[in-house]
Amino acid sequence: MTHDTQSATQGPVVQVDIVSDIMCPWCIIGFKQLEQALSATGTGARIRWHPFELNPGMPAEGQNLTEHIIEKYGSTPEQSAKNRSQMHALGEGLGFTFNFSADSRIVNSFAAHQLLDFALGQGLQHPLKLALFEAHFTDDKDVSDTDTLLDVAASVGLDRAACQQILETGALAATVREKQQFWTSRGISGVPSMVFGGKYLVTGAQGAENYAQLLQKVIREDAA
């Protein structure tokens, strides 16, 4: 099932596939930019999210965000702080709040991806994805923690017991791994990666204007 972000729109609707990790701040920034583009063009979108892990080897206890950024990208603590400040401002301009602190952590997102896969079949993947972004970046919650995941899932209308069973049994673990492999085998190595109309791939948060141009391009071609 897909989610129509603008079910009330009378305009055309474009399929947008987004390969993403909830650990990635640029993924929620890119989505909020896409929302602006949809509004500006009067376009609807069927959004489907696909799994990607920026840090598939992240241990269960996670890692301090500043330490992780320094280790992974060679940034200094000062550069890391400046980047977070810029991201906070960018988020505010898009209506999303980033609350970074000295204790913010990167955690393993594989369990969350399994819940998102379950939610897809329930027609609730899109609201769950957005709720997980908010839990992680705004509320500074540990979205690798089972109870936290179940709370977030229940908040968007998913059955808590069914979600708990999914996580405890790992029933969708192999399916999620297959989906991750599908995208990485096609050269996806960074997120967000968005596919417009099943044929145009763009990587990174490209801005509302660029997304609007892509939406209009797909609409023109579909109408031709």
PDB file of C-alpha atoms in Angstrom:
ATOM      1  CA  MET A   1       0.000   0.000   0.000  1.00  0.00           C
ATOM      2  CA  THR A   2       1.076   3.535  -0.530  1.00  0.00           C
ATOM      3  CA  HIS A   3       0.351   6.791   1.185  1.00  0.00           C
ATOM      4  CA  ASP A   4      -1.094   9.748  -0.657  1.00  0.00           C
ATOM      5  CA  THR A   5       0.381  12.772   1.109  1.00  0.00           C
ATOM      6  CA  GLN A   6      -2.251  15.018  -0.446  1.00  0.00           C
ATOM      7  CA  SER A   7      -5.357  12.903  -0.774  1.00  0.00           C
ATOM      8  CA  ALA A   8      -7.478  16.048  -1.119  1.00  0.00           C
ATOM      9  CA  THR A   9      -5.560  17.354  -4.109  1.00  0.00           C
ATOM     10  CA  GLN A  10      -7.375  17.521  -7.413  1.00  0.00           C
ATOM     11  CA  GLY A  11      -4.097  17.530  -9.303  1.00  0.00           C
ATOM     12  CA  PRO A  12      -1.959  14.701 -10.654  1.00  0.00           C
ATOM     13  CA  VAL A  13      -0.321  12.156  -8.370  1.00  0.00           C
ATOM     14  CA  VAL A  14       3.305  11.022  -8.700  1.00  0.00           C
ATOM     15  CA  GLN A  15       4.873   7.890  -7.238  1.00  0.00           C
ATOM     16  CA  VAL A  16       7.914   8.810  -5.118  1.00  0.00           C
ATOM     17  CA  ASP A  17      10.088   6.035  -3.673  1.00  0.00           C
ATOM     18  CA  ILE A  18      12.429   7.188  -0.900  1.00  0.00           C
ATOM     19  CA  VAL A  19      15.374   5.061   0.222  1.00  0.00           C
ATOM     20  CA  SER A  20      16.102   6.278   3.721  1.00  0.00           C
ATOM     21  CA  ASP A  21      17.372   5.690   7.252  1.00  0.00           C
ATOM     22  CA  ILE A  22      15.734   7.331  10.276  1.00  0.00           C
ATOM     23  CA  MET A  23      19.245   8.006  11.596  1.00  0.00           C
ATOM     24  CA  CYS A  24      19.768  10.390   8.652  1.00  0.00           C
ATOM     25  CA  PRO A  25      18.804  14.035   9.310  1.00  0.00           C
ATOM     26  CA  TRP A  26      19.034  14.805   5.598  1.00  0.00           C
ATOM     27  CA  CYS A  27      16.270  12.255   4.965  1.00  0.00           C
ATOM     28  CA  ILE A  28      13.677  14.195   6.953  1.00  0.00           C
ATOM     29  CA  ILE A  29      15.011  17.475   5.521  1.00  0.00           C
ATOM     30  CA  GLY A  30      14.669  16.076   1.997  1.00  0.00           C
ATOM     31  CA  PHE A  31      11.138  14.891   2.703  1.00  0.00           C
ATOM     32  CA  LYS A  32      10.089  18.277   4.099  1.00  0.00           C
ATOM     33  CA  GLN A  33      11.517  19.906   0.965  1.00  0.00           C
ATOM     34  CA  LEU A  34       9.513  17.439  -1.123  1.00  0.00           C
ATOM     35  CA  GLU A  35       6.393  18.436   0.815  1.00  0.00           C
ATOM     36  CA  GLN A  36       7.039  22.063  -0.116  1.00  0.00           C
ATOM     37  CA  ALA A  37       7.429  21.063  -3.768  1.00  0.00           C
ATOM     38  CA  LEU A  38       4.167  19.111  -3.702  1.00  0.00           C
ATOM     39  CA  SER A  39       2.349  22.089  -2.233  1.00  0.00           C
ATOM     40  CA  ALA A  40       3.906  24.554  -4.690  1.00  0.00           C
ATOM     41  CA  THR A  41       2.978  22.428  -7.716  1.00  0.00           C
ATOM     42  CA  GLY A  42      -0.442  21.264  -6.506  1.00  0.00           C
ATOM     43  CA  THR A  43       0.735  17.686  -6.910  1.00  0.00           C
ATOM     44  CA  GLY A  44      -0.130  14.624  -4.874  1.00  0.00           C
ATOM     45  CA  ALA A  45       2.372  11.874  -4.121  1.00  0.00           C
ATOM     46  CA  ARG A  46       2.232   8.188  -3.345  1.00  0.00           C
ATOM     47  CA  ILE A  47       5.160   7.901  -0.964  1.00  0.00           C
ATOM     48  CA  ARG A  48       6.829   4.592  -0.293  1.00  0.00           C
ATOM     49  CA  TRP A  49       9.828   4.383   2.036  1.00  0.00           C
ATOM     50  CA  HIS A  50      12.569   1.790   1.520  1.00  0.00           C
ATOM     51  CA  PRO A  51      15.161   0.569   4.044  1.00  0.00           C
ATOM     52  CA  PHE A  52      18.787   1.659   4.197  1.00  0.00           C
ATOM     53  CA  GLU A  53      21.193   1.547   7.150  1.00  0.00           C
ATOM     54  CA  LEU A  54      23.904   4.187   7.309  1.00  0.00           C
ATOM     55  CA  ASN A  55      25.602   2.170  10.045  1.00  0.00           C
ATOM     56  CA  PRO A  56      24.599  -1.496   9.724  1.00  0.00           C
ATOM     57  CA  GLY A  57      27.347  -2.520  12.152  1.00  0.00           C
ATOM     58  CA  MET A  58      26.196  -0.143  14.901  1.00  0.00           C
ATOM     59  CA  PRO A  59      26.118  -2.089  18.200  1.00  0.00           C
ATOM     60  CA  ALA A  60      22.974  -2.349  20.292  1.00  0.00           C
ATOM     61  CA  GLU A  61      24.138   0.325  22.742  1.00  0.00           C
ATOM     62  CA  GLY A  62      24.703   2.827  19.931  1.00  0.00           C
ATOM     63  CA  GLN A  63      27.330   5.576  19.995  1.00  0.00           C
ATOM     64  CA  ASN A  64      27.527   9.189  21.079  1.00  0.00           C
ATOM     65  CA  LEU A  65      26.657  11.340  18.059  1.00  0.00           C
ATOM     66  CA  THR A  66      29.625  13.714  18.332  1.00  0.00           C
ATOM     67  CA  GLU A  67      32.071  10.808  18.751  1.00  0.00           C
ATOM     68  CA  HIS A  68      30.499   9.038  15.787  1.00  0.00           C
ATOM     69  CA  ILE A  69      30.740  12.061  13.476  1.00  0.00           C
ATOM     70  CA  ILE A  70      34.367  12.657  14.469  1.00  0.00           C
ATOM     71  CA  GLU A  71      35.260   8.995  13.862  1.00  0.00           C
ATOM     72  CA  LYS A  72      33.327   8.562  10.626  1.00  0.00           C
ATOM     73  CA  TYR A  73      33.945  11.887   8.915  1.00  0.00           C
ATOM     74  CA  GLY A  74      37.063  13.229  10.622  1.00  0.00           C
ATOM     75  CA  SER A  75      35.219  16.332  11.835  1.00  0.00           C
ATOM     76  CA  THR A  76      36.447  18.324  14.797  1.00  0.00           C
ATOM     77  CA  PRO A  77      34.063  18.826  17.738  1.00  0.00           C
ATOM     78  CA  GLU A  78      33.747  22.470  16.648  1.00  0.00           C
ATOM     79  CA  GLN A  79      32.810  21.500  13.089  1.00  0.00           C
ATOM     80  CA  SER A  80      30.325  18.975  14.413  1.00  0.00           C
ATOM     81  CA  ALA A  81      28.682  21.598  16.650  1.00  0.00           C
ATOM     82  CA  LYS A  82      28.528  24.100  13.775  1.00  0.00           C
ATOM     83  CA  ASN A  83      26.956  21.520  11.462  1.00  0.00           C
ATOM     84  CA  ARG A  84      24.293  20.696  14.043  1.00  0.00           C
ATOM     85  CA  SER A  85      23.522  24.372  14.512  1.00  0.00           C
ATOM     86  CA  GLN A  86      23.094  24.808  10.760  1.00  0.00           C
ATOM     87  CA  MET A  87      20.906  21.706  10.588  1.00  0.00           C
ATOM     88  CA  HIS A  88      18.751  22.983  13.435  1.00  0.00           C
ATOM     89  CA  ALA A  89      18.180  26.249  11.558  1.00  0.00           C
ATOM     90  CA  LEU A  90      17.438  24.410   8.308  1.00  0.00           C
ATOM     91  CA  GLY A  91      14.932  22.196  10.094  1.00  0.00           C
ATOM     92  CA  GLU A  92      13.195  25.174  11.692  1.00  0.00           C
ATOM     93  CA  GLY A  93      12.709  26.717   8.257  1.00  0.00           C
ATOM     94  CA  LEU A  94      10.998  23.517   7.124  1.00  0.00           C
ATOM     95  CA  GLY A  95       8.821  23.080  10.191  1.00  0.00           C
ATOM     96  CA  PHE A  96      10.880  20.300  11.786  1.00  0.00           C
ATOM     97  CA  THR A  97      12.687  20.552  15.118  1.00  0.00           C
ATOM     98  CA  PHE A  98      16.123  19.024  15.659  1.00  0.00           C
ATOM     99  CA  ASN A  99      17.043  18.847  19.338  1.00  0.00           C
ATOM    100  CA  PHE A 100      20.702  17.877  19.442  1.00  0.00           C
ATOM    101  CA  SER A 101      22.480  17.627  22.764  1.00  0.00           C
ATOM    102  CA  ALA A 102      25.841  16.499  24.086  1.00  0.00           C
ATOM    103  CA  ASP A 103      24.179  13.168  24.900  1.00  0.00           C
ATOM    104  CA  SER A 104      22.523  12.582  21.510  1.00  0.00           C
ATOM    105  CA  ARG A 105      23.232   9.107  20.169  1.00  0.00           C
ATOM    106  CA  ILE A 106      23.294   7.219  16.897  1.00  0.00           C
ATOM    107  CA  VAL A 107      21.604   3.843  17.363  1.00  0.00           C
ATOM    108  CA  ASN A 108      21.010   0.694  15.332  1.00  0.00           C
ATOM    109  CA  SER A 109      17.954   1.160  13.102  1.00  0.00           C
ATOM    110  CA  PHE A 110      17.380  -2.406  11.886  1.00  0.00           C
ATOM    111  CA  ALA A 111      14.482  -3.114  14.280  1.00  0.00           C
ATOM    112  CA  ALA A 112      12.805   0.139  13.223  1.00  0.00           C
ATOM    113  CA  HIS A 113      13.108  -0.894   9.566  1.00  0.00           C
ATOM    114  CA  GLN A 114      11.366  -4.169  10.378  1.00  0.00           C
ATOM    115  CA  LEU A 115       8.478  -2.277  11.973  1.00  0.00           C
ATOM    116  CA  LEU A 116       8.292   0.019   8.947  1.00  0.00           C
ATOM    117  CA  ASP A 117       8.010  -3.018   6.699  1.00  0.00           C
ATOM    118  CA  PHE A 118       5.170  -4.362   8.828  1.00  0.00           C
ATOM    119  CA  ALA A 119       3.483  -0.940   8.783  1.00  0.00           C
ATOM    120  CA  LEU A 120       3.638  -0.902   4.980  1.00  0.00           C
ATOM    121  CA  GLY A 121       1.186  -3.803   4.863  1.00  0.00           C
ATOM    122  CA  GLN A 122      -1.075  -2.013   7.348  1.00  0.00           C
ATOM    123  CA  GLY A 123      -1.222   1.203   5.336  1.00  0.00           C
ATOM    124  CA  LEU A 124       0.591   3.084   8.105  1.00  0.00           C
ATOM    125  CA  GLN A 125       4.202   3.149   6.912  1.00  0.00           C
ATOM    126  CA  HIS A 126       4.289   6.871   6.119  1.00  0.00           C
ATOM    127  CA  PRO A 127       2.945   8.108   9.478  1.00  0.00           C
ATOM    128  CA  LEU A 128       5.218   5.650  11.308  1.00  0.00           C
ATOM    129  CA  LYS A 129       8.272   6.888   9.407  1.00  0.00           C
ATOM    130  CA  LEU A 130       7.529  10.503  10.284  1.00  0.00           C
ATOM    131  CA  ALA A 131       6.814   9.588  13.909  1.00  0.00           C
ATOM    132  CA  LEU A 132      10.164   7.769  14.132  1.00  0.00           C
ATOM    133  CA  PHE A 133      12.020  10.794  12.750  1.00  0.00           C
ATOM    134  CA  GLU A 134      10.336  12.939  15.393  1.00  0.00           C
ATOM    135  CA  ALA A 135      11.031  10.469  18.189  1.00  0.00           C
ATOM    136  CA  HIS A 136      14.717  10.300  17.266  1.00  0.00           C
ATOM    137  CA  PHE A 137      15.553  13.877  16.314  1.00  0.00           C
ATOM    138  CA  THR A 138      12.992  15.979  18.205  1.00  0.00           C
ATOM    139  CA  ASP A 139      12.301  13.939  21.334  1.00  0.00           C
ATOM    140  CA  ASP A 140      15.804  12.392  21.600  1.00  0.00           C
ATOM    141  CA  LYS A 141      14.366   8.921  22.206  1.00  0.00           C
ATOM    142  CA  ASP A 142      16.219   5.641  21.696  1.00  0.00           C
ATOM    143  CA  VAL A 143      14.495   4.219  18.622  1.00  0.00           C
ATOM    144  CA  SER A 144      16.415   0.959  18.927  1.00  0.00           C
ATOM    145  CA  ASP A 145      14.674   0.274  22.242  1.00  0.00           C
ATOM    146  CA  THR A 146      11.759  -2.140  21.876  1.00  0.00           C
ATOM    147  CA  ASP A 147       9.406  -0.347  24.269  1.00  0.00           C
ATOM    148  CA  THR A 148      10.099   2.984  22.570  1.00  0.00           C
ATOM    149  CA  LEU A 149       9.422   1.466  19.153  1.00  0.00           C
ATOM    150  CA  LEU A 150       6.177  -0.077  20.377  1.00  0.00           C
ATOM    151  CA  ASP A 151       5.065   3.245  21.877  1.00  0.00           C
ATOM    152  CA  VAL A 152       5.722   5.057  18.595  1.00  0.00           C
ATOM    153  CA  ALA A 153       4.014   2.318  16.588  1.00  0.00           C
ATOM    154  CA  ALA A 154       0.925   2.423  18.827  1.00  0.00           C
ATOM    155  CA  SER A 155       0.798   6.229  18.531  1.00  0.00           C
ATOM    156  CA  VAL A 156       0.117   5.980  14.786  1.00  0.00           C
ATOM    157  CA  GLY A 157      -2.509   3.254  15.149  1.00  0.00           C
ATOM    158  CA  LEU A 158      -0.521   0.039  14.792  1.00  0.00           C
ATOM    159  CA  ASP A 159      -1.419  -2.924  16.985  1.00  0.00           C
ATOM    160  CA  ARG A 160       1.131  -3.030  19.789  1.00  0.00           C
ATOM    161  CA  ALA A 161       0.955  -6.805  20.316  1.00  0.00           C
ATOM    162  CA  ALA A 162       1.379  -7.500  16.606  1.00  0.00           C
ATOM    163  CA  CYS A 163       4.380  -5.164  16.478  1.00  0.00           C
ATOM    164  CA  GLN A 164       5.908  -6.811  19.514  1.00  0.00           C
ATOM    165  CA  GLN A 165       5.586 -10.207  17.865  1.00  0.00           C
ATOM    166  CA  ILE A 166       7.291  -8.895  14.701  1.00  0.00           C
ATOM    167  CA  LEU A 167      10.236  -7.602  16.721  1.00  0.00           C
ATOM    168  CA  GLU A 168      10.540 -10.621  19.015  1.00  0.00           C
ATOM    169  CA  THR A 169      10.388 -13.219  16.236  1.00  0.00           C
ATOM    170  CA  GLY A 170      12.362 -11.302  13.599  1.00  0.00           C
ATOM    171  CA  ALA A 171       9.704 -12.454  11.135  1.00  0.00           C
ATOM    172  CA  LEU A 172      10.516  -9.649   8.702  1.00  0.00           C
ATOM    173  CA  ALA A 173      14.277  -9.485   9.224  1.00  0.00           C
ATOM    174  CA  ALA A 174      15.120 -11.463   6.087  1.00  0.00           C
ATOM    175  CA  THR A 175      12.626  -9.465   4.029  1.00  0.00           C
ATOM    176  CA  VAL A 176      14.177  -6.179   5.135  1.00  0.00           C
ATOM    177  CA  ARG A 177      17.676  -7.455   4.359  1.00  0.00           C
ATOM    178  CA  GLU A 178      16.511  -8.408   0.858  1.00  0.00           C
ATOM    179  CA  LYS A 179      15.048  -4.954   0.303  1.00  0.00           C
ATOM    180  CA  GLN A 180      18.234  -3.291   1.531  1.00  0.00           C
ATOM    181  CA  GLN A 181      20.247  -5.457  -0.831  1.00  0.00           C
ATOM    182  CA  PHE A 182      17.933  -4.574  -3.731  1.00  0.00           C
ATOM    183  CA  TRP A 183      18.820  -0.906  -3.430  1.00  0.00           C
ATOM    184  CA  THR A 184      22.513  -1.231  -2.596  1.00  0.00           C
ATOM    185  CA  SER A 185      22.964  -3.655  -5.518  1.00  0.00           C
ATOM    186  CA  ARG A 186      21.641  -0.893  -7.757  1.00  0.00           C
ATOM    187  CA  GLY A 187      24.297   1.515  -6.610  1.00  0.00           C
ATOM    188  CA  ILE A 188      22.501   3.317  -3.786  1.00  0.00           C
ATOM    189  CA  SER A 189      25.193   4.230  -1.273  1.00  0.00           C
ATOM    190  CA  GLY A 190      23.791   7.434   0.231  1.00  0.00           C
ATOM    191  CA  VAL A 191      20.427   8.657   1.468  1.00  0.00           C
ATOM    192  CA  PRO A 192      17.975  10.123   0.920  1.00  0.00           C
ATOM    193  CA  SER A 193      17.707   8.657  -2.557  1.00  0.00           C
ATOM    194  CA  MET A 194      14.397   9.474  -4.226  1.00  0.00           C
ATOM    195  CA  VAL A 195      12.981   7.897  -7.359  1.00  0.00           C
ATOM    196  CA  PHE A 196      10.344  10.017  -9.121  1.00  0.00           C
ATOM    197  CA  GLY A 197       7.783   8.268 -11.286  1.00  0.00           C
ATOM    198  CA  GLY A 198       9.816   5.065 -11.234  1.00  0.00           C
ATOM    199  CA  LYS A 199      12.546   6.508 -13.462  1.00  0.00           C
ATOM    200  CA  TYR A 200      14.368   9.580 -12.137  1.00  0.00           C
ATOM    201  CA  LEU A 201      16.779   9.057  -9.241  1.00  0.00           C
ATOM    202  CA  VAL A 202      18.168  11.930  -7.164  1.00  0.00           C
ATOM    203  CA  THR A 203      20.375  11.525  -4.108  1.00  0.00           C
ATOM    204  CA  GLY A 204      20.677  13.926  -1.201  1.00  0.00           C
ATOM    205  CA  ALA A 205      18.301  16.641  -0.025  1.00  0.00           C
ATOM    206  CA  GLN A 206      18.048  18.548  -3.299  1.00  0.00           C
ATOM    207  CA  GLY A 207      15.681  21.357  -2.307  1.00  0.00           C
ATOM    208  CA  ALA A 208      12.045  22.147  -3.022  1.00  0.00           C
ATOM    209  CA  GLU A 209      12.750  23.833  -6.365  1.00  0.00           C
ATOM    210  CA  ASN A 210      14.589  20.848  -7.824  1.00  0.00           C
ATOM    211  CA  TYR A 211      11.941  18.453  -6.564  1.00  0.00           C
ATOM    212  CA  ALA A 212       9.206  20.630  -8.085  1.00  0.00           C
ATOM    213  CA  GLN A 213      10.938  20.507 -11.465  1.00  0.00           C
ATOM    214  CA  LEU A 214      11.149  16.714 -11.291  1.00  0.00           C
ATOM    215  CA  LEU A 215       7.500  16.387 -10.324  1.00  0.00           C
ATOM    216  CA  GLN A 216       6.484  18.565 -13.247  1.00  0.00           C
ATOM    217  CA  LYS A 217       8.732  16.618 -15.621  1.00  0.00           C
ATOM    218  CA  VAL A 218       7.102  13.318 -14.630  1.00  0.00           C
ATOM    219  CA  ILE A 219       3.617  14.815 -14.937  1.00  0.00           C
ATOM    220  CA  ARG A 220       4.361  16.196 -18.425  1.00  0.00           C
ATOM    221  CA  GLU A 221       5.742  12.876 -19.622  1.00  0.00           C
ATOM    222  CA  ASP A 222       2.821  10.925 -18.170  1.00  0.00           C
ATOM    223  CA  ALA A 223       0.408  13.238 -19.956  1.00  0.00           C
ATOM    224  CA  ALA A 224       2.208  13.025 -23.320  1.00  0.00           C
TER     225      ALA A 224
END
